[in-house]
Amino acid sequence: MPLPVLAMMLCTFCVGTAESVIAGILPDIADDVGVSLSAVGMLIGVYALVVVIAGPCLTALTARLPRAVLLPGMMGVFILGNVIAALAPDFGWLIVGRVVSALPHSTLIAVFVAAARDLAAPGRQAASGAKVTLGIGLATVVGVPTGTLLGDHWGWRATFWALAALSLLATLLLLRHTVPEPAPAQAPASHPRDSGGRRSFPLPLPMLGTAAVIVLGTGGVFALYTYASPYLTQAAGFGSSTVTVLLWLYGLGGIAGNLLGARAADRHLRTAVLATLAGAAAALLLLVLLADNAWAVAVLFCLLGAAYFATIPALNTQIVASAGPTSAAMALTVNNSAFCIGIALGSWLGGAILAHGHDVTLVPAGGAALTGAGLLLSAVTSRLLRSKSPTSDPHIAATV
């Protein structure tokens, strides 16, 4: 792995861990700052909201900055947010820390993936980008459990201090290695720069369609993943200690899926998108039909992680390919926002199914329906992309 890509993967690992680790230390925070668990849960919702809203805005505002300045600067903001959280004297300052660390989230991941794609040889862009997003899979398997363990033994502030320290080391490694700048490109006549010389970011219909596919596909998987513990214990009959092992299997499957999905996307993008979404929908449906078979559930849960994480490089590539004159970084920022919206949608759907008195076994059924809708929409979006540019190479990204 090229050292610049390794540095960017480590930074993504830190960002992915910061996003999710909060769930593991919620009880400790609630006890320490004297607020309810539901109130502390705002730390997750606020983070996601900032990523969705601020991400595209910040990417647009920083589009003209060189990556050599932008990426360390954004990592500096991220580190600052974790330091504020670690030092927070009360719950209000903890929210401030989470907001500050969430601000650069989408821009960082989008520009990291775009830069990794620029480093790759033709036909290897998805694989190179997947090495960066592998950091998110590693965050699930290693970062979140380790951060939770630190919080359990040394207090929740230790988790944020560790994130800040590791992020600083990753940033120093990033500074030691050159991250490529995007090749200059002439803005198309139909999408000129605005009168102030700033870049305009049109949102082509195929790109918006791909974003909607991401929302539906992610929402379907997270309908179950959010309620994985009650499903695995109540429906499949696993003990609570086994749930942790199964979540690790899900994450390990995700790492394998991320790499395999990237290779498939480099070979045949549209087939990779449809196949990975179909795999996720099928796994969710089988988790309904085979819920009483513990061994089948264990295998399917691992396969669900593989299928879901395989969609990430495929959809990353498709949203860049469908972006038209929109920059790759902006397209990938929209991509990150779509994933966050999908996570929120899936959590809501799973909760709504349970709130209406249905058995937890029906949660993956709702997820399968949502992911299946994403699969159908993906087929339509692929046709739009094909009719828009039938002879173009789908792996050529729009320039930043």
Tab-separated table of C-alpha atoms in Angstrom:
chain	number	residue	atom	x	y	z
A	1	MET	CA	0.000	0.000	0.000
A	2	PRO	CA	1.464	3.420	-0.942
A	3	LEU	CA	2.403	5.408	2.151
A	4	PRO	CA	0.128	8.378	1.301
A	5	VAL	CA	-2.812	5.952	1.019
A	6	LEU	CA	-1.818	4.330	4.331
A	7	ALA	CA	-1.742	7.761	6.004
A	8	MET	CA	-5.179	8.599	4.624
A	9	MET	CA	-6.545	5.206	5.711
A	10	LEU	CA	-5.321	5.821	9.273
A	11	CYS	CA	-6.987	9.238	9.289
A	12	THR	CA	-10.225	7.655	8.043
A	13	PHE	CA	-9.909	5.028	10.778
A	14	CYS	CA	-9.821	7.810	13.366
A	15	VAL	CA	-12.795	9.619	11.831
A	16	GLY	CA	-14.830	6.392	11.564
A	17	THR	CA	-14.024	5.453	15.165
A	18	ALA	CA	-15.021	8.884	16.451
A	19	GLU	CA	-18.367	8.660	14.686
A	20	SER	CA	-19.376	5.297	16.172
A	21	VAL	CA	-17.481	4.843	19.446
A	22	ILE	CA	-19.836	7.158	21.294
A	23	ALA	CA	-22.447	4.360	21.394
A	24	GLY	CA	-20.133	2.225	23.527
A	25	ILE	CA	-19.494	4.895	26.157
A	26	LEU	CA	-22.985	6.441	26.410
A	27	PRO	CA	-23.746	4.982	29.883
A	28	ASP	CA	-20.422	6.244	31.284
A	29	ILE	CA	-21.067	9.747	29.921
A	30	ALA	CA	-24.630	9.784	31.254
A	31	ASP	CA	-23.463	8.810	34.748
A	32	ASP	CA	-20.605	11.306	34.784
A	33	VAL	CA	-22.353	14.422	33.451
A	34	GLY	CA	-25.679	13.677	35.114
A	35	VAL	CA	-28.022	13.463	32.139
A	36	SER	CA	-30.310	10.718	30.834
A	37	LEU	CA	-29.281	8.124	28.278
A	38	SER	CA	-31.765	9.576	25.788
A	39	ALA	CA	-30.174	13.008	26.204
A	40	VAL	CA	-26.683	11.609	25.661
A	41	GLY	CA	-28.051	9.903	22.565
A	42	MET	CA	-28.230	13.401	21.082
A	43	LEU	CA	-24.447	13.182	20.673
A	44	ILE	CA	-25.035	10.614	17.911
A	45	GLY	CA	-27.884	12.476	16.241
A	46	VAL	CA	-26.153	15.857	16.354
A	47	TYR	CA	-22.992	14.410	14.834
A	48	ALA	CA	-24.930	12.849	11.950
A	49	LEU	CA	-26.940	16.038	11.381
A	50	VAL	CA	-23.777	18.139	11.148
A	51	VAL	CA	-22.227	15.650	8.697
A	52	VAL	CA	-25.308	15.728	6.450
A	53	ILE	CA	-25.814	19.504	6.429
A	54	ALA	CA	-22.322	20.941	6.863
A	55	GLY	CA	-20.435	18.407	4.736
A	56	PRO	CA	-21.460	19.608	1.250
A	57	CYS	CA	-21.240	23.269	2.321
A	58	LEU	CA	-17.735	22.908	3.715
A	59	THR	CA	-16.572	20.948	0.667
A	60	ALA	CA	-17.861	23.709	-1.617
A	61	LEU	CA	-16.243	26.451	0.468
A	62	THR	CA	-12.840	24.710	0.530
A	63	ALA	CA	-12.868	23.463	-3.084
A	64	ARG	CA	-10.064	25.787	-4.189
A	65	LEU	CA	-7.692	24.975	-1.329
A	66	PRO	CA	-4.721	22.737	-2.169
A	67	ARG	CA	-5.052	19.285	-0.648
A	68	ALA	CA	-1.693	19.756	1.065
A	69	VAL	CA	-3.340	22.545	3.087
A	70	LEU	CA	-6.928	21.307	3.230
A	71	LEU	CA	-6.373	17.802	4.605
A	72	PRO	CA	-4.041	18.659	7.541
A	73	GLY	CA	-6.231	21.672	8.307
A	74	MET	CA	-9.394	19.575	8.427
A	75	MET	CA	-7.630	16.960	10.565
A	76	GLY	CA	-6.623	19.790	12.901
A	77	VAL	CA	-10.289	20.758	13.297
A	78	PHE	CA	-11.172	17.117	13.937
A	79	ILE	CA	-8.459	16.823	16.610
A	80	LEU	CA	-9.653	20.050	18.224
A	81	GLY	CA	-13.190	18.668	18.480
A	82	ASN	CA	-11.969	15.567	20.304
A	83	VAL	CA	-9.844	17.651	22.677
A	84	ILE	CA	-12.861	19.851	23.478
A	85	ALA	CA	-14.908	16.712	24.174
A	86	ALA	CA	-12.165	15.276	26.420
A	87	LEU	CA	-11.965	18.522	28.431
A	88	ALA	CA	-15.720	19.238	28.436
A	89	PRO	CA	-16.781	20.499	31.889
A	90	ASP	CA	-20.464	19.830	31.154
A	91	PHE	CA	-22.819	18.312	28.605
A	92	GLY	CA	-23.090	21.523	26.576
A	93	TRP	CA	-19.368	21.608	25.899
A	94	LEU	CA	-19.458	17.916	25.015
A	95	ILE	CA	-22.005	18.708	22.291
A	96	VAL	CA	-19.737	21.519	21.078
A	97	GLY	CA	-16.852	19.057	20.819
A	98	ARG	CA	-18.951	16.620	18.825
A	99	VAL	CA	-20.118	19.381	16.457
A	100	VAL	CA	-16.551	20.571	15.849
A	101	SER	CA	-15.261	17.037	15.172
A	102	ALA	CA	-18.220	16.351	12.830
A	103	LEU	CA	-17.648	19.462	10.685
A	104	PRO	CA	-14.729	18.057	8.609
A	105	HIS	CA	-16.039	14.459	8.528
A	106	SER	CA	-17.515	14.383	5.006
A	107	THR	CA	-14.883	16.628	3.442
A	108	LEU	CA	-12.047	14.543	4.844
A	109	ILE	CA	-13.383	11.183	3.706
A	110	ALA	CA	-14.449	12.538	0.297
A	111	VAL	CA	-11.097	14.169	-0.462
A	112	PHE	CA	-9.162	11.176	0.902
A	113	VAL	CA	-11.043	8.825	-1.455
A	114	ALA	CA	-10.698	11.233	-4.384
A	115	ALA	CA	-6.940	11.577	-3.732
A	116	ALA	CA	-6.481	7.808	-3.469
A	117	ARG	CA	-8.288	7.378	-6.786
A	118	ASP	CA	-5.957	9.965	-8.342
A	119	LEU	CA	-2.953	7.940	-7.159
A	120	ALA	CA	-4.223	4.760	-8.808
A	121	ALA	CA	-3.459	3.374	-12.237
A	122	PRO	CA	-6.342	3.332	-14.740
A	123	GLY	CA	-8.825	0.611	-13.906
A	124	ARG	CA	-7.713	0.496	-10.251
A	125	GLN	CA	-9.476	3.601	-8.915
A	126	ALA	CA	-12.129	1.740	-6.929
A	127	ALA	CA	-9.543	-0.563	-5.337
A	128	SER	CA	-7.391	2.400	-4.331
A	129	GLY	CA	-10.354	4.294	-2.894
A	130	ALA	CA	-11.419	1.166	-1.004
A	131	LYS	CA	-8.064	1.084	0.785
A	132	VAL	CA	-9.015	4.432	2.311
A	133	THR	CA	-12.573	3.386	3.209
A	134	LEU	CA	-11.093	0.215	4.697
A	135	GLY	CA	-10.346	2.492	7.640
A	136	ILE	CA	-14.093	2.636	8.342
A	137	GLY	CA	-14.314	-1.161	8.402
A	138	LEU	CA	-11.311	-1.336	10.723
A	139	ALA	CA	-12.965	1.274	12.928
A	140	THR	CA	-15.931	-1.080	13.331
A	141	VAL	CA	-13.794	-4.131	14.098
A	142	VAL	CA	-10.934	-2.567	16.080
A	143	GLY	CA	-11.546	1.111	16.816
A	144	VAL	CA	-14.975	0.997	18.440
A	145	PRO	CA	-14.288	-2.019	20.724
A	146	THR	CA	-10.907	-0.563	21.739
A	147	GLY	CA	-12.411	2.875	22.400
A	148	THR	CA	-15.171	1.295	24.464
A	149	LEU	CA	-12.602	-0.728	26.420
A	150	LEU	CA	-10.585	2.423	27.160
A	151	GLY	CA	-13.734	4.167	28.365
A	152	ASP	CA	-14.667	1.258	30.618
A	153	HIS	CA	-11.239	1.136	32.289
A	154	TRP	CA	-10.073	4.762	32.373
A	155	GLY	CA	-13.241	6.781	31.852
A	156	TRP	CA	-14.936	8.106	28.738
A	157	ARG	CA	-12.553	11.083	28.505
A	158	ALA	CA	-9.690	8.659	27.876
A	159	THR	CA	-11.464	7.558	24.690
A	160	PHE	CA	-11.459	11.103	23.306
A	161	TRP	CA	-7.851	11.702	24.384
A	162	ALA	CA	-6.782	8.500	22.624
A	163	LEU	CA	-8.646	9.577	19.473
A	164	ALA	CA	-6.975	12.977	19.544
A	165	ALA	CA	-3.503	11.460	20.040
A	166	LEU	CA	-3.914	8.843	17.308
A	167	SER	CA	-5.361	11.453	14.934
A	168	LEU	CA	-2.345	13.680	15.562
A	169	LEU	CA	0.037	10.828	14.710
A	170	ALA	CA	-1.933	10.045	11.549
A	171	THR	CA	-1.834	13.726	10.554
A	172	LEU	CA	1.934	13.880	11.064
A	173	LEU	CA	2.280	10.812	8.828
A	174	LEU	CA	0.046	12.511	6.270
A	175	LEU	CA	2.284	15.603	6.302
A	176	ARG	CA	5.358	13.479	5.559
A	177	HIS	CA	3.946	12.129	2.312
A	178	THR	CA	2.697	13.981	-0.744
A	179	VAL	CA	-1.021	13.756	-1.460
A	180	PRO	CA	-1.632	14.379	-5.178
A	181	GLU	CA	-3.488	17.480	-6.286
A	182	PRO	CA	-6.294	16.997	-8.816
A	183	ALA	CA	-5.382	17.556	-12.438
A	184	PRO	CA	-6.549	20.966	-13.685
A	185	ALA	CA	-9.575	20.801	-15.925
A	186	GLN	CA	-11.557	23.255	-17.957
A	187	ALA	CA	-15.095	23.782	-16.685
A	188	PRO	CA	-17.646	22.671	-19.310
A	189	ALA	CA	-19.359	25.481	-21.195
A	190	SER	CA	-22.757	24.390	-19.902
A	191	HIS	CA	-21.577	24.662	-16.290
A	192	PRO	CA	-19.325	27.731	-16.021
A	193	ARG	CA	-17.835	29.130	-12.899
A	194	ASP	CA	-19.948	31.752	-11.255
A	195	SER	CA	-19.198	35.457	-11.490
A	196	GLY	CA	-17.103	35.333	-8.322
A	197	GLY	CA	-14.705	32.783	-9.827
A	198	ARG	CA	-15.924	30.056	-7.502
A	199	ARG	CA	-16.801	26.597	-8.694
A	200	SER	CA	-20.430	25.798	-9.302
A	201	PHE	CA	-21.616	22.332	-8.299
A	202	PRO	CA	-24.579	21.176	-10.396
A	203	LEU	CA	-26.286	18.033	-9.139
A	204	PRO	CA	-26.981	15.748	-12.132
A	205	LEU	CA	-30.062	13.512	-11.987
A	206	PRO	CA	-28.035	10.237	-12.148
A	207	MET	CA	-25.919	11.406	-9.191
A	208	LEU	CA	-28.998	12.231	-7.140
A	209	GLY	CA	-30.432	8.854	-8.133
A	210	THR	CA	-27.293	7.116	-6.873
A	211	ALA	CA	-27.500	9.092	-3.629
A	212	ALA	CA	-31.083	7.864	-3.180
A	213	VAL	CA	-29.891	4.281	-3.794
A	214	ILE	CA	-27.297	4.754	-1.045
A	215	VAL	CA	-29.971	6.026	1.361
A	216	LEU	CA	-32.254	3.038	0.691
A	217	GLY	CA	-29.507	0.387	0.643
A	218	THR	CA	-27.873	1.670	3.820
A	219	GLY	CA	-31.228	2.175	5.515
A	220	GLY	CA	-32.209	-1.431	4.905
A	221	VAL	CA	-29.040	-2.812	6.466
A	222	PHE	CA	-29.091	-0.440	9.441
A	223	ALA	CA	-32.721	-1.252	10.203
A	224	LEU	CA	-31.331	-4.578	11.407
A	225	TYR	CA	-27.843	-3.485	12.513
A	226	THR	CA	-29.264	-0.877	14.907
A	227	TYR	CA	-31.303	-3.606	16.603
A	228	ALA	CA	-28.800	-6.415	16.084
A	229	SER	CA	-28.536	-7.230	19.775
A	230	PRO	CA	-32.265	-7.863	20.402
A	231	TYR	CA	-32.562	-9.732	17.090
A	232	LEU	CA	-29.617	-12.018	17.852
A	233	THR	CA	-30.705	-12.725	21.442
A	234	GLN	CA	-34.509	-12.834	21.095
A	235	ALA	CA	-35.026	-14.170	17.570
A	236	ALA	CA	-31.907	-16.302	17.045
A	237	GLY	CA	-31.432	-17.311	20.697
A	238	PHE	CA	-27.776	-16.312	21.142
A	239	GLY	CA	-26.407	-15.366	24.533
A	240	SER	CA	-25.449	-11.748	25.143
A	241	SER	CA	-21.743	-12.640	25.245
A	242	THR	CA	-21.995	-14.210	21.781
A	243	VAL	CA	-23.463	-11.024	20.313
A	244	THR	CA	-20.064	-9.317	20.573
A	245	VAL	CA	-18.457	-12.158	18.624
A	246	LEU	CA	-21.117	-11.927	15.923
A	247	LEU	CA	-20.638	-8.180	15.631
A	248	TRP	CA	-16.929	-8.813	15.137
A	249	LEU	CA	-17.796	-11.359	12.435
A	250	TYR	CA	-19.977	-8.731	10.783
A	251	GLY	CA	-17.043	-6.313	10.810
A	252	LEU	CA	-14.587	-8.921	9.505
A	253	GLY	CA	-17.021	-9.767	6.739
A	254	GLY	CA	-17.193	-6.052	6.030
A	255	ILE	CA	-13.422	-5.773	5.591
A	256	ALA	CA	-13.421	-8.669	3.115
A	257	GLY	CA	-16.456	-7.268	1.315
A	258	ASN	CA	-14.883	-3.829	1.020
A	259	LEU	CA	-11.859	-5.240	-0.806
A	260	LEU	CA	-13.824	-7.656	-3.001
A	261	GLY	CA	-16.410	-5.022	-3.860
A	262	ALA	CA	-13.668	-2.663	-4.993
A	263	ARG	CA	-12.187	-5.259	-7.338
A	264	ALA	CA	-15.618	-5.996	-8.769
A	265	ALA	CA	-16.326	-2.286	-9.256
A	266	ASP	CA	-13.080	-1.849	-11.199
A	267	ARG	CA	-14.033	-4.740	-13.505
A	268	HIS	CA	-17.741	-4.096	-14.085
A	269	LEU	CA	-19.222	-1.230	-12.130
A	270	ARG	CA	-22.950	-1.572	-12.820
A	271	THR	CA	-22.945	-5.322	-12.213
A	272	ALA	CA	-21.028	-4.795	-8.946
A	273	VAL	CA	-23.571	-2.251	-7.670
A	274	LEU	CA	-26.559	-4.467	-8.499
A	275	ALA	CA	-24.915	-7.651	-7.190
A	276	THR	CA	-23.843	-6.160	-3.854
A	277	LEU	CA	-27.262	-4.607	-3.202
A	278	ALA	CA	-28.949	-7.864	-4.185
A	279	GLY	CA	-26.646	-9.745	-1.808
A	280	ALA	CA	-27.547	-7.451	1.091
A	281	ALA	CA	-31.285	-7.714	0.365
A	282	ALA	CA	-31.062	-11.516	0.091
A	283	ALA	CA	-29.134	-11.815	3.373
A	284	LEU	CA	-31.738	-9.692	5.165
A	285	LEU	CA	-34.593	-11.765	3.772
A	286	LEU	CA	-32.906	-15.034	4.748
A	287	LEU	CA	-32.365	-13.669	8.266
A	288	VAL	CA	-36.157	-13.561	8.505
A	289	LEU	CA	-36.749	-17.021	7.068
A	290	LEU	CA	-33.915	-18.751	8.975
A	291	ALA	CA	-34.094	-16.822	12.245
A	292	ASP	CA	-34.541	-20.040	14.267
A	293	ASN	CA	-31.327	-21.581	12.877
A	294	ALA	CA	-28.438	-20.176	14.920
A	295	TRP	CA	-25.675	-21.418	12.610
A	296	ALA	CA	-27.419	-20.006	9.549
A	297	VAL	CA	-27.895	-16.663	11.297
A	298	ALA	CA	-24.195	-16.505	12.232
A	299	VAL	CA	-23.134	-17.142	8.624
A	300	LEU	CA	-25.735	-14.768	7.176
A	301	PHE	CA	-24.793	-12.007	9.598
A	302	CYS	CA	-21.181	-12.219	8.413
A	303	LEU	CA	-22.327	-12.298	4.776
A	304	LEU	CA	-24.548	-9.248	5.399
A	305	GLY	CA	-21.497	-7.323	6.591
A	306	ALA	CA	-19.573	-8.429	3.508
A	307	ALA	CA	-22.400	-7.492	1.128
A	308	TYR	CA	-23.028	-4.104	2.745
A	309	PHE	CA	-19.383	-3.043	2.828
A	310	ALA	CA	-18.981	-4.287	-0.753
A	311	THR	CA	-21.617	-1.749	-1.801
A	312	ILE	CA	-19.480	1.127	-0.489
A	313	PRO	CA	-16.650	1.158	-3.104
A	314	ALA	CA	-19.123	0.254	-5.847
A	315	LEU	CA	-21.487	3.114	-4.990
A	316	ASN	CA	-18.557	5.486	-4.376
A	317	THR	CA	-17.398	4.794	-7.917
A	318	GLN	CA	-20.871	5.062	-9.399
A	319	ILE	CA	-21.652	8.400	-7.755
A	320	VAL	CA	-18.368	9.844	-9.070
A	321	ALA	CA	-19.042	8.401	-12.529
A	322	SER	CA	-22.532	9.900	-12.529
A	323	ALA	CA	-21.417	13.307	-11.255
A	324	GLY	CA	-20.843	14.880	-14.663
A	325	PRO	CA	-19.259	18.326	-14.220
A	326	THR	CA	-19.623	18.113	-10.446
A	327	SER	CA	-16.296	17.592	-8.662
A	328	ALA	CA	-15.379	14.143	-7.398
A	329	ALA	CA	-14.934	15.535	-3.892
A	330	MET	CA	-18.414	17.087	-3.909
A	331	ALA	CA	-19.945	13.885	-5.302
A	332	LEU	CA	-18.266	11.857	-2.551
A	333	THR	CA	-19.420	14.365	0.060
A	334	VAL	CA	-23.006	13.917	-1.130
A	335	ASN	CA	-22.269	10.187	-0.937
A	336	ASN	CA	-21.260	10.480	2.744
A	337	SER	CA	-24.355	12.535	3.546
A	338	ALA	CA	-26.514	9.903	1.852
A	339	PHE	CA	-24.961	7.155	3.993
A	340	CYS	CA	-25.709	9.155	7.160
A	341	ILE	CA	-29.304	9.748	6.090
A	342	GLY	CA	-29.615	6.031	5.339
A	343	ILE	CA	-28.349	5.135	8.824
A	344	ALA	CA	-30.930	7.465	10.383
A	345	LEU	CA	-33.691	6.079	8.132
A	346	GLY	CA	-32.809	2.496	8.993
A	347	SER	CA	-32.730	3.220	12.727
A	348	TRP	CA	-36.141	4.883	12.465
A	349	LEU	CA	-37.618	1.997	10.447
A	350	GLY	CA	-36.409	-0.670	12.863
A	351	GLY	CA	-37.706	1.332	15.815
A	352	ALA	CA	-41.066	1.928	14.121
A	353	ILE	CA	-41.525	-1.811	13.476
A	354	LEU	CA	-40.886	-2.595	17.134
A	355	ALA	CA	-42.944	0.355	18.385
A	356	HIS	CA	-45.983	-0.997	16.543
A	357	GLY	CA	-45.744	-4.232	18.523
A	358	HIS	CA	-44.221	-6.442	15.822
A	359	ASP	CA	-41.755	-9.194	16.617
A	360	VAL	CA	-38.064	-8.339	16.232
A	361	THR	CA	-37.865	-11.005	13.504
A	362	LEU	CA	-39.740	-8.623	11.201
A	363	VAL	CA	-37.031	-5.960	11.467
A	364	PRO	CA	-34.801	-7.576	8.798
A	365	ALA	CA	-37.943	-8.009	6.657
A	366	GLY	CA	-38.435	-4.238	6.672
A	367	GLY	CA	-34.749	-3.839	5.932
A	368	ALA	CA	-34.961	-6.260	3.007
A	369	ALA	CA	-37.864	-4.263	1.559
A	370	LEU	CA	-35.910	-1.009	1.840
A	371	THR	CA	-32.730	-2.442	0.325
A	372	GLY	CA	-34.802	-4.117	-2.386
A	373	ALA	CA	-36.263	-0.717	-3.269
A	374	GLY	CA	-32.693	0.565	-3.524
A	375	LEU	CA	-31.854	-2.312	-5.863
A	376	LEU	CA	-34.766	-1.433	-8.170
A	377	LEU	CA	-33.840	2.251	-8.136
A	378	SER	CA	-30.231	1.312	-8.896
A	379	ALA	CA	-31.341	-0.491	-12.042
A	380	VAL	CA	-33.135	2.685	-13.165
A	381	THR	CA	-30.144	4.877	-12.254
A	382	SER	CA	-27.804	2.591	-14.212
A	383	ARG	CA	-29.992	3.028	-17.280
A	384	LEU	CA	-29.880	6.815	-16.859
A	385	LEU	CA	-26.092	6.725	-16.576
A	386	ARG	CA	-25.793	4.463	-19.616
A	387	SER	CA	-28.105	6.619	-21.745
A	388	LYS	CA	-26.306	9.767	-20.622
A	389	SER	CA	-22.871	8.546	-21.693
A	390	PRO	CA	-23.065	5.142	-23.402
A	391	THR	CA	-19.451	5.094	-24.570
A	392	SER	CA	-17.697	6.716	-21.669
A	393	ASP	CA	-15.522	4.908	-19.176
A	394	PRO	CA	-17.553	4.734	-15.947
A	395	HIS	CA	-14.368	4.896	-13.863
A	396	ILE	CA	-13.254	8.328	-15.081
A	397	ALA	CA	-13.994	10.679	-12.217
A	398	ALA	CA	-14.972	14.297	-12.643
A	399	THR	CA	-12.122	16.541	-11.638
A	400	VAL	CA	-12.102	18.621	-8.497
